[in-house]
CSV table of C-alpha atoms and ligand atoms in Angstrom, one decimal:
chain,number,residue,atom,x,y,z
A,215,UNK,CA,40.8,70.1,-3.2
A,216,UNK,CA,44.1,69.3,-2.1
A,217,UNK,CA,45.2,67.1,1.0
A,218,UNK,CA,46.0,68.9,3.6
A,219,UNK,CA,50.0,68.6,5.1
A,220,UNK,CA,49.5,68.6,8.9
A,221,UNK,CA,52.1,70.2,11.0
A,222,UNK,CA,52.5,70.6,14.7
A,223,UNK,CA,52.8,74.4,14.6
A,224,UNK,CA,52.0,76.7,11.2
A,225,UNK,CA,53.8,80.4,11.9
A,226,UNK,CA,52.3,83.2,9.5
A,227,UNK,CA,55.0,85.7,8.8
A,228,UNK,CA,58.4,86.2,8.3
A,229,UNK,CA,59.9,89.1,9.7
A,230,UNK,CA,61.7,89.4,13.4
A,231,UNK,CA,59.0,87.7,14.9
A,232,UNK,CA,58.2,84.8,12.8
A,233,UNK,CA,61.4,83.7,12.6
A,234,UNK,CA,62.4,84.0,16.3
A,235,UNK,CA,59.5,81.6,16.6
A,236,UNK,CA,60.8,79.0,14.1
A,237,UNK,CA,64.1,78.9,15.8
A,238,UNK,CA,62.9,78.3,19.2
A,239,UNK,CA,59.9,75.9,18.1
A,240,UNK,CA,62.1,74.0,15.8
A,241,UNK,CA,65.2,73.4,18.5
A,242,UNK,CA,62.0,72.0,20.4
A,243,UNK,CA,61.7,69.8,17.4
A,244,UNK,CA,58.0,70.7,16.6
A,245,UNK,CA,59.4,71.0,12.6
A,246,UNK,CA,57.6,74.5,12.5
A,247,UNK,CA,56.6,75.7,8.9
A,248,UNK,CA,56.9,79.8,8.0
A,249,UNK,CA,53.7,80.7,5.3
A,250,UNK,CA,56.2,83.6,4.4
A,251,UNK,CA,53.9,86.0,3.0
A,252,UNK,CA,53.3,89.1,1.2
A,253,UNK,CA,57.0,90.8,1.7
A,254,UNK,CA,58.9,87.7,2.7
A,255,UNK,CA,61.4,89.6,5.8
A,256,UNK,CA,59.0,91.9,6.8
A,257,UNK,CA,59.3,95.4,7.3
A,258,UNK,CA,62.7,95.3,7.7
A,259,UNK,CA,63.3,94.6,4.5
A,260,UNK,CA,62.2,98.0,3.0
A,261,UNK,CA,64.8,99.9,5.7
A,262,UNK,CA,68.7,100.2,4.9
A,263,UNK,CA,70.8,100.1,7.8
A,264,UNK,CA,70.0,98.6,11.1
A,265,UNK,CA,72.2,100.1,14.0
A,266,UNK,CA,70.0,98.9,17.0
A,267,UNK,CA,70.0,95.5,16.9
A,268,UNK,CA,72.1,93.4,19.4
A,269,UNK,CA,74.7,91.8,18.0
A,270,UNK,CA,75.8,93.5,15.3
A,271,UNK,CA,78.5,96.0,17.0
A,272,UNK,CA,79.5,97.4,13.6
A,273,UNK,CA,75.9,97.6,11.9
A,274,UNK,CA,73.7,95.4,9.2
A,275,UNK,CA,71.2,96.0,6.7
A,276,UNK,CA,67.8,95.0,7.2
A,277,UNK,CA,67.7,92.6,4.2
A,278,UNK,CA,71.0,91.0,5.7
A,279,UNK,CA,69.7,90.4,9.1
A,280,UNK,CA,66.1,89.1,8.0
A,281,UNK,CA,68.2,86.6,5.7
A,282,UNK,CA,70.3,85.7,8.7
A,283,UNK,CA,67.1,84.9,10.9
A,284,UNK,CA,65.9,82.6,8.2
A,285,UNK,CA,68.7,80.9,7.5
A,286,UNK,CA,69.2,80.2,11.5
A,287,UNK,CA,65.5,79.2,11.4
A,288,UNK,CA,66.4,76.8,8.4
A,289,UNK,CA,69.1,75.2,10.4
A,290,UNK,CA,67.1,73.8,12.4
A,291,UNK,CA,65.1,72.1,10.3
A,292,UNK,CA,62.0,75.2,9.7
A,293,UNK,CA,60.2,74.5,6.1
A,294,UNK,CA,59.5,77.9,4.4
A,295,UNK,CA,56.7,78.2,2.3
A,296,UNK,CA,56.4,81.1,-0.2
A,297,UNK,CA,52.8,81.7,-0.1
A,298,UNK,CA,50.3,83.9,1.5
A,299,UNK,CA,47.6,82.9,3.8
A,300,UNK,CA,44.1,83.4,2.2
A,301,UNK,CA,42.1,82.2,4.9
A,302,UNK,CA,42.1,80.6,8.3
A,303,UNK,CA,39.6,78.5,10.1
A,304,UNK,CA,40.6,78.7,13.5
A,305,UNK,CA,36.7,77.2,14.7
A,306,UNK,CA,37.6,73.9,15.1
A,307,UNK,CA,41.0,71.9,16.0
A,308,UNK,CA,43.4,71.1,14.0
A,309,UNK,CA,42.9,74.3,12.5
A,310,UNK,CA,43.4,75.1,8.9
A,311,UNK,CA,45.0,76.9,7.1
A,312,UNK,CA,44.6,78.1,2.9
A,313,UNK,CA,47.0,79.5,0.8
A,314,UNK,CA,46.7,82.0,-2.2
A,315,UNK,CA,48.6,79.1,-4.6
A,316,UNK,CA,45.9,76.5,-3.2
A,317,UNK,CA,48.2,74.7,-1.0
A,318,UNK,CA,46.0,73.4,2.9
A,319,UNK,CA,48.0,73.2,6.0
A,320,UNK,CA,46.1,72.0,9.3
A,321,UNK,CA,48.0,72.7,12.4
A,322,UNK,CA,47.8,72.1,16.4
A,323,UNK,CA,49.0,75.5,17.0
A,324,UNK,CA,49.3,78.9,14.9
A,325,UNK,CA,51.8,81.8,15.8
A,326,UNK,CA,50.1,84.8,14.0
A,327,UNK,CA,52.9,87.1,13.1
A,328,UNK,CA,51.7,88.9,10.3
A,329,UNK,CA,53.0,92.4,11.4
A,330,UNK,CA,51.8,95.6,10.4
A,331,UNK,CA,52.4,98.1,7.4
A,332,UNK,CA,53.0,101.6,7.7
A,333,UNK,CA,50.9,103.5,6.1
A,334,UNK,CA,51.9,105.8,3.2
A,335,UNK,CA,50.9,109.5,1.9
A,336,UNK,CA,50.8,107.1,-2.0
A,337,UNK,CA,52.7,110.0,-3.9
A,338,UNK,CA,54.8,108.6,-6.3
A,339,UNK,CA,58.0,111.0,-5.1
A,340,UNK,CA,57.3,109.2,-1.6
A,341,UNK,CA,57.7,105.6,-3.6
A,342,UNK,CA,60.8,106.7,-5.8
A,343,UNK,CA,62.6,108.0,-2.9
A,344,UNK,CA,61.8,105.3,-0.2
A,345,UNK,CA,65.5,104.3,1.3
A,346,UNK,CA,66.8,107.6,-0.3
A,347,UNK,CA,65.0,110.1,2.4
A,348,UNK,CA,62.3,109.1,2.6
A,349,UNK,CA,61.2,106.5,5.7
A,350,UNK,CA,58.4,105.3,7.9
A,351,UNK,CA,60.8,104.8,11.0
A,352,UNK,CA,62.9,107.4,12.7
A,353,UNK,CA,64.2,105.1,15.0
A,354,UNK,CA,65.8,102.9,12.0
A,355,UNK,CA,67.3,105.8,9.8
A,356,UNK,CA,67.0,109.1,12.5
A,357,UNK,CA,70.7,108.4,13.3
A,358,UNK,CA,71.7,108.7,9.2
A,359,UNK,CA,70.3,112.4,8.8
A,360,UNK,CA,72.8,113.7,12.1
A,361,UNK,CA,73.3,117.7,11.7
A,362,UNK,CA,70.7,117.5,8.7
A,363,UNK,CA,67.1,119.0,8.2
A,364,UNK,CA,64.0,116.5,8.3
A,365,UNK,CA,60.5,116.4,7.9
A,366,UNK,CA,57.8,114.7,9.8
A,367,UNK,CA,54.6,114.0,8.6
A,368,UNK,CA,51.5,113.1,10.6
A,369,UNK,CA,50.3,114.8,14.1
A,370,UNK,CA,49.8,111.4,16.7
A,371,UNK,CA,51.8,109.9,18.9
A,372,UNK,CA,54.4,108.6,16.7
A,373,UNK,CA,54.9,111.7,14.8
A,374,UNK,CA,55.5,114.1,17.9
A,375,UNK,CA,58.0,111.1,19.5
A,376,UNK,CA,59.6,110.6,16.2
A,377,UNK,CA,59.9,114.4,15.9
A,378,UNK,CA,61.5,114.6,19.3
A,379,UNK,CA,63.5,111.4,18.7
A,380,UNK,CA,65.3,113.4,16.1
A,381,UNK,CA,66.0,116.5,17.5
A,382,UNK,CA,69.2,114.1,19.2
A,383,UNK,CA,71.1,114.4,15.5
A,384,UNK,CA,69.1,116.3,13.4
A,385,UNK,CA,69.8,120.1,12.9
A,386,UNK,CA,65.9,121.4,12.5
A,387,UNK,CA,62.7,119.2,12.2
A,388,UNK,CA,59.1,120.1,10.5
A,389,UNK,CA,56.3,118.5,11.8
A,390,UNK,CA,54.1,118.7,8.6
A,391,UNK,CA,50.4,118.1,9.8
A,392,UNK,CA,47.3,118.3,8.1
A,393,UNK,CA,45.7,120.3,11.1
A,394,UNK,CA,45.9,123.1,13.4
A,395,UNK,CA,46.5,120.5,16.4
A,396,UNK,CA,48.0,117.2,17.3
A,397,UNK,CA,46.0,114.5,18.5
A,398,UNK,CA,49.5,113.6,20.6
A,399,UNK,CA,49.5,112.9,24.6
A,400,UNK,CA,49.8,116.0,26.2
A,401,UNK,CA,52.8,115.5,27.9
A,402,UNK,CA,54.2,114.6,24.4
A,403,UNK,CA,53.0,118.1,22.8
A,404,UNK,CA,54.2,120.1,25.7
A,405,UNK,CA,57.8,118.1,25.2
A,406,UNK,CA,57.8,118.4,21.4
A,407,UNK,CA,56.3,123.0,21.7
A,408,UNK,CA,59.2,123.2,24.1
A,409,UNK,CA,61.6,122.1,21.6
A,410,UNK,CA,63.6,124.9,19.5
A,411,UNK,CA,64.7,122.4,17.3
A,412,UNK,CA,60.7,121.3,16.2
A,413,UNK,CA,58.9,124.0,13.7
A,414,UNK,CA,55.3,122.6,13.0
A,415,UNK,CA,53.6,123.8,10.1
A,416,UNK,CA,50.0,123.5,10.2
A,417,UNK,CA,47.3,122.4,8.4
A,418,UNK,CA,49.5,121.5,5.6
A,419,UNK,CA,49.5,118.2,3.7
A,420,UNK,CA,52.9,117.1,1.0
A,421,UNK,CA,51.9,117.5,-2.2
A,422,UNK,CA,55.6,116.5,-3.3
A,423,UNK,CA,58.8,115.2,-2.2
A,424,UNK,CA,61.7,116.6,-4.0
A,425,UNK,CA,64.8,114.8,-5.0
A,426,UNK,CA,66.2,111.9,-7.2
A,427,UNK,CA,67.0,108.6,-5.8
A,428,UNK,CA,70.5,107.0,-6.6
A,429,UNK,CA,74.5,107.7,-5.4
A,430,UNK,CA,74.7,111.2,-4.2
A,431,UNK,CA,70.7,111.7,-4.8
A,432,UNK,CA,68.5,111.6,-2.1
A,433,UNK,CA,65.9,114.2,-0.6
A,434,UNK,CA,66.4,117.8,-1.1
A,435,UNK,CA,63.0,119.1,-0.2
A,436,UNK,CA,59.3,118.7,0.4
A,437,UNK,CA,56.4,121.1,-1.3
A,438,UNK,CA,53.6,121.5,1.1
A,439,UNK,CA,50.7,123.1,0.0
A,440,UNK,CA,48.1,124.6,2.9
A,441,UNK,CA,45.1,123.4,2.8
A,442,UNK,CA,43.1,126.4,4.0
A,443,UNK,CA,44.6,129.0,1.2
A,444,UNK,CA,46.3,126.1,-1.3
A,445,UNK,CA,49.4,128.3,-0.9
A,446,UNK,CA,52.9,126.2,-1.8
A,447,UNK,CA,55.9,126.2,0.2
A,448,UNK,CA,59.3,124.5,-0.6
A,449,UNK,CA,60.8,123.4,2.4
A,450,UNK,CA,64.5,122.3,2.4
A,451,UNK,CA,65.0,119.2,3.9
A,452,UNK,CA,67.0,115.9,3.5
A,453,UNK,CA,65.0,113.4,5.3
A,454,UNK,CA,61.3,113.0,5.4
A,455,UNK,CA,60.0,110.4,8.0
A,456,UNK,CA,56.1,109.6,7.3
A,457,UNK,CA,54.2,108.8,10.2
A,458,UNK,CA,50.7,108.4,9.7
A,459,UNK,CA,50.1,105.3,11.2
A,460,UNK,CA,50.4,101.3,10.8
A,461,UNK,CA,47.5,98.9,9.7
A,462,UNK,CA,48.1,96.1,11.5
A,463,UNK,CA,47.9,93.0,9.0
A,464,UNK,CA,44.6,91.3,10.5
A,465,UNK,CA,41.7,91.3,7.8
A,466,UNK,CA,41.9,87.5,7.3
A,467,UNK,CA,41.3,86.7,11.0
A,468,UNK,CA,38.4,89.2,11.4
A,469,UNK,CA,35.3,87.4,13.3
A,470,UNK,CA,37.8,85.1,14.5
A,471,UNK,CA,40.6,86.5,16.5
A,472,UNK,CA,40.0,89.5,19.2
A,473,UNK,CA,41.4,92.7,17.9
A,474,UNK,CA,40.6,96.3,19.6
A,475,UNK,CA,39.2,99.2,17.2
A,476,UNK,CA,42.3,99.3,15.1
A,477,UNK,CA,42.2,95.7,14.2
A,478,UNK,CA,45.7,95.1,16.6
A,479,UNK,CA,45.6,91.6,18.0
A,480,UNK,CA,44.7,91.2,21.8
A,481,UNK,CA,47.0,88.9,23.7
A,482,UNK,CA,46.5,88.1,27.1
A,483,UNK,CA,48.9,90.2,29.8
A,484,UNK,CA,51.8,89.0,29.9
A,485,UNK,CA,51.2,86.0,27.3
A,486,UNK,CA,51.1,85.9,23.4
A,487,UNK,CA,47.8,83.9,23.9
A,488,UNK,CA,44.8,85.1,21.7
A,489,UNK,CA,41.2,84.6,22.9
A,490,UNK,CA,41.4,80.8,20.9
A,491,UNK,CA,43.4,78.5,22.7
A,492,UNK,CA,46.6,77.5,20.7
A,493,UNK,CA,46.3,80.9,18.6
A,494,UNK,CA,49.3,83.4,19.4
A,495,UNK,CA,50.2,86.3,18.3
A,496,UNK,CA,53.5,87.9,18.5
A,497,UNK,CA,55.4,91.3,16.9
A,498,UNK,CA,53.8,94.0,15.1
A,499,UNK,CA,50.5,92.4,14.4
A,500,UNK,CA,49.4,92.7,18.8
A,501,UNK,CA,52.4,95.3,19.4
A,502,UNK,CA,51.3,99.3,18.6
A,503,UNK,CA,53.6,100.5,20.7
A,504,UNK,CA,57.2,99.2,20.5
A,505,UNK,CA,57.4,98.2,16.9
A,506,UNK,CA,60.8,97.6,17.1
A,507,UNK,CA,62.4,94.2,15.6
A,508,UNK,CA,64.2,93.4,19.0
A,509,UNK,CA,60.7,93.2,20.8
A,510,UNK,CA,58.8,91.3,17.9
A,511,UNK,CA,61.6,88.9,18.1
A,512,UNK,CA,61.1,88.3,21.7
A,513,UNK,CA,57.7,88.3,21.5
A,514,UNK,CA,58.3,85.5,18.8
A,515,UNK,CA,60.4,83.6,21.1
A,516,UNK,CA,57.6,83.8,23.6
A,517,UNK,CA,54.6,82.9,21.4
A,518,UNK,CA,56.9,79.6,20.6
A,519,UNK,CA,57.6,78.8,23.9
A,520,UNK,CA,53.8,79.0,24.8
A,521,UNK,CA,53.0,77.4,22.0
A,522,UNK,CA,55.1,74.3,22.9
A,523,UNK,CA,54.3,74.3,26.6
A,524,UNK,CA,50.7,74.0,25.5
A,525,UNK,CA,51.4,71.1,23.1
A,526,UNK,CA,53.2,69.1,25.2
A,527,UNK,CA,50.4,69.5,28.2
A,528,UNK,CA,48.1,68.0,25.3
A,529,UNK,CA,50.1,65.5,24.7
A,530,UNK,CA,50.2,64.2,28.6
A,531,UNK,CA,46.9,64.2,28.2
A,532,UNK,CA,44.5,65.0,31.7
A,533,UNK,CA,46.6,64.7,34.5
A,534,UNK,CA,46.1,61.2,36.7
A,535,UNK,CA,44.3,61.0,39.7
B,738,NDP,P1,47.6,107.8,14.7
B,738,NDP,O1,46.5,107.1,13.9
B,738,NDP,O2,47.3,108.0,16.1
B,738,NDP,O3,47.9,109.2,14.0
B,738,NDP,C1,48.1,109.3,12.7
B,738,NDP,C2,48.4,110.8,12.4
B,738,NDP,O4,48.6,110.9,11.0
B,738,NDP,C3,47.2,111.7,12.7
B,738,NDP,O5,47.6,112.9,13.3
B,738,NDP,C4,46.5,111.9,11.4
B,738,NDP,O6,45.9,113.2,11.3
B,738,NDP,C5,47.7,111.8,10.4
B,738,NDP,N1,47.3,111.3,9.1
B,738,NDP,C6,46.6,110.1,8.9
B,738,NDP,N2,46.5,110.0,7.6
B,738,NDP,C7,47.0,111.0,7.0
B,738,NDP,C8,47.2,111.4,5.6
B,738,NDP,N3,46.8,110.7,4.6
B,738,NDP,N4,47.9,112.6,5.4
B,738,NDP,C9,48.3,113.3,6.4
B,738,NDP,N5,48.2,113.0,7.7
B,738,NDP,C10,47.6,111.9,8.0
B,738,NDP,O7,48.9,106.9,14.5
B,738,NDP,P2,50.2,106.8,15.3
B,738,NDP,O8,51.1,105.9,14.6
B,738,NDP,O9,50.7,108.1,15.7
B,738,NDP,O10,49.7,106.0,16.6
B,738,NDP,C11,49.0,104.7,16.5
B,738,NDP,C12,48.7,104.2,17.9
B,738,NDP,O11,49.9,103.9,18.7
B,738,NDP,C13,48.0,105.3,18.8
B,738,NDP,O12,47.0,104.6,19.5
B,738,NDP,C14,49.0,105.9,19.6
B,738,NDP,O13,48.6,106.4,20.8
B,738,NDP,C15,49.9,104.7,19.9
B,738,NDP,N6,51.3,105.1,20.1
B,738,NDP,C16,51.7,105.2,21.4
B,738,NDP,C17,53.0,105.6,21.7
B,738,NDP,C18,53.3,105.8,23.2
B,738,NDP,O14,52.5,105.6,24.0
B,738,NDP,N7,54.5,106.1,23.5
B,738,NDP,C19,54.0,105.9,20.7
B,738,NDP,C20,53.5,105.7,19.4
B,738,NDP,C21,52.2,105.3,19.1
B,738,NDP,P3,44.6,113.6,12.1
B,738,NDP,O15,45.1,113.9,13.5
B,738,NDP,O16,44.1,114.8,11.4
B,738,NDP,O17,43.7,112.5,12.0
């Protein structure tokens, strides 16, 4: 067994909020490690262009501004490690920490920001296309597809917002849903029904996505097929946004850190804290509905500065009578 490198504060994950967390916890000088993980950037390295985020009047990419964060984090003196966490022990303090390659980290205080991954129909068309039409976030790419026809896929809350969302550029936008009904907040389904621009089409899954990827490729179309007669329909589109839900990226701290019944993180109110003292939690992975890189970053920011204000109490010790 290897001997384990102790560090004040181990973050896992390396997209928005990961990184925010290095930067602030290593201008603290608590020499922070990042375990980078599966997709080293996050899931804002599978988008193109990034519009929203402050800063940037002109645009970036999201591979571009993921490689900026890191680099800022590495300027002030954050170690990344390329690895992926394979388990955690969080029972006992310093907690540990194992790696896929073998490597052991023990730590005074983890900042869990494993983020989540959107879930995908797993068509090959869907893959091929992904960045070429095809996306998981409206609110990333919506703006690209203005005076175009799009396609939504999925029937909760994040498909009927998404599908209104885009009804700001987009010419005409299918909800494709696999039922008769959407499982969306009323007040969201009464918004999206009074919508001219939103056609559903019901209880129909996407049996294809049409196109070829590459320079003047894209999307052209999506092939439904209804489930109750197995009719197909071609449906002439140039975006197709999926939107079936997230999995938040928890499994490794199940029986160990609180999660509600979709395995999301619970942080205190107000607080990145997790139900183990010096455990947080920040971005995607306790965040289901924002998502967005601007709050995982300042969610980052304050997991770090929790983080560090707990530390240092430690290191007082029990305050004199
Ligand atoms: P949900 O799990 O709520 O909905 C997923 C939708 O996708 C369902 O309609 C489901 O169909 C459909 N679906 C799932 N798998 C497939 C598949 N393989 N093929 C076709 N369709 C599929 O996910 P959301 O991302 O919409 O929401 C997640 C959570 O976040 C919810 O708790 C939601 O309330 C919350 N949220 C809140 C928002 C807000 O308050 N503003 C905004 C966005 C999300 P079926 O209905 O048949 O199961």
């Amino acid at each position: 067994m290897p001997e384990p490198k102790h560090h004040k504060i181990v973050i896992i994950g390396s997209g928005p909020a990961g990184f925010t967390a290095a930067i602030y916890a290593a201008r603290a000088n608590l020499k922070p490690i990042i375990i980078q993980g599966m997709q080293p950037g996050g899931q804002l390295t599978l988008t193109t262009e990034v519009d929203n985020f402050p800063g940037f009047e002109h645009g970036t990419t999201g591979p571009e501004l993921m490689q900026k964060m890191q680099a800022q984090a590495e300027r002030f003196g954050t170690e990344m490690v390329f690895d992926t966490v394979a388990s955690v022990d969080f029972s006992r303090r310093p907690f540990t920490i194992t790696c896929d390659g073998g490597d052991l980290f023990t730590a005074d205080a983890v900042i869990v920001c494993t983020g989540a991954s959107a879930r995908w129909l797993g068509l090959e068309s869907e893959k091929r296309l992904n960045g070429f039409g095809v996306s998981a976030c409206a609110t990333c790419d919506g703006f690209f597809f203005k005076g175009r026809k799009v396609a939504v896929v999925g029937g909760g809350d994040t498909a009927v917002e998404e599908a209104i969302f885009l009804t700001n550029f987009c010419s005409k936008v299918y909800l494709i849903h696999r039922r008769d009904a959407v499982r969306a907040e009323i007040i969201m389904q009464e918004k999206m029904f009074a919508n001219p621009k939103i056609e559903p089409v019901w209880n129909s899954v996407v049996d294809e996505i049409l196109g070829e990827p590459g320079q003047g490729g894209g999307v052209r179309g999506v092939r439904v097929k209804n489930v109750r007669t197995g009719a197909l329909q071609e449906i002439p589109v140039e975006g197709v946004f999926i939107a079936i839900g997230h999995k938040p990226n928890t499994d490794i701290f199940k029986g160990q850190l609180e999660m509600d019944e979709q395995g999301y993180l619970i942080t205190r109110p107000d607080s990145t804290a997790t139900n183990i003292p010096g455990v947080f939690a920040a971005g995607d992975v306790q965040d289901k509905v924002f998502r967005q890189a601007i709050t995982a970053a300042g969610t980052g920011c304050m997991a770090a500065l929790e983080a560090e204000r707990l530390l240092a109490s430690q290191e007082q010790g029990p305050a004199r009578k």
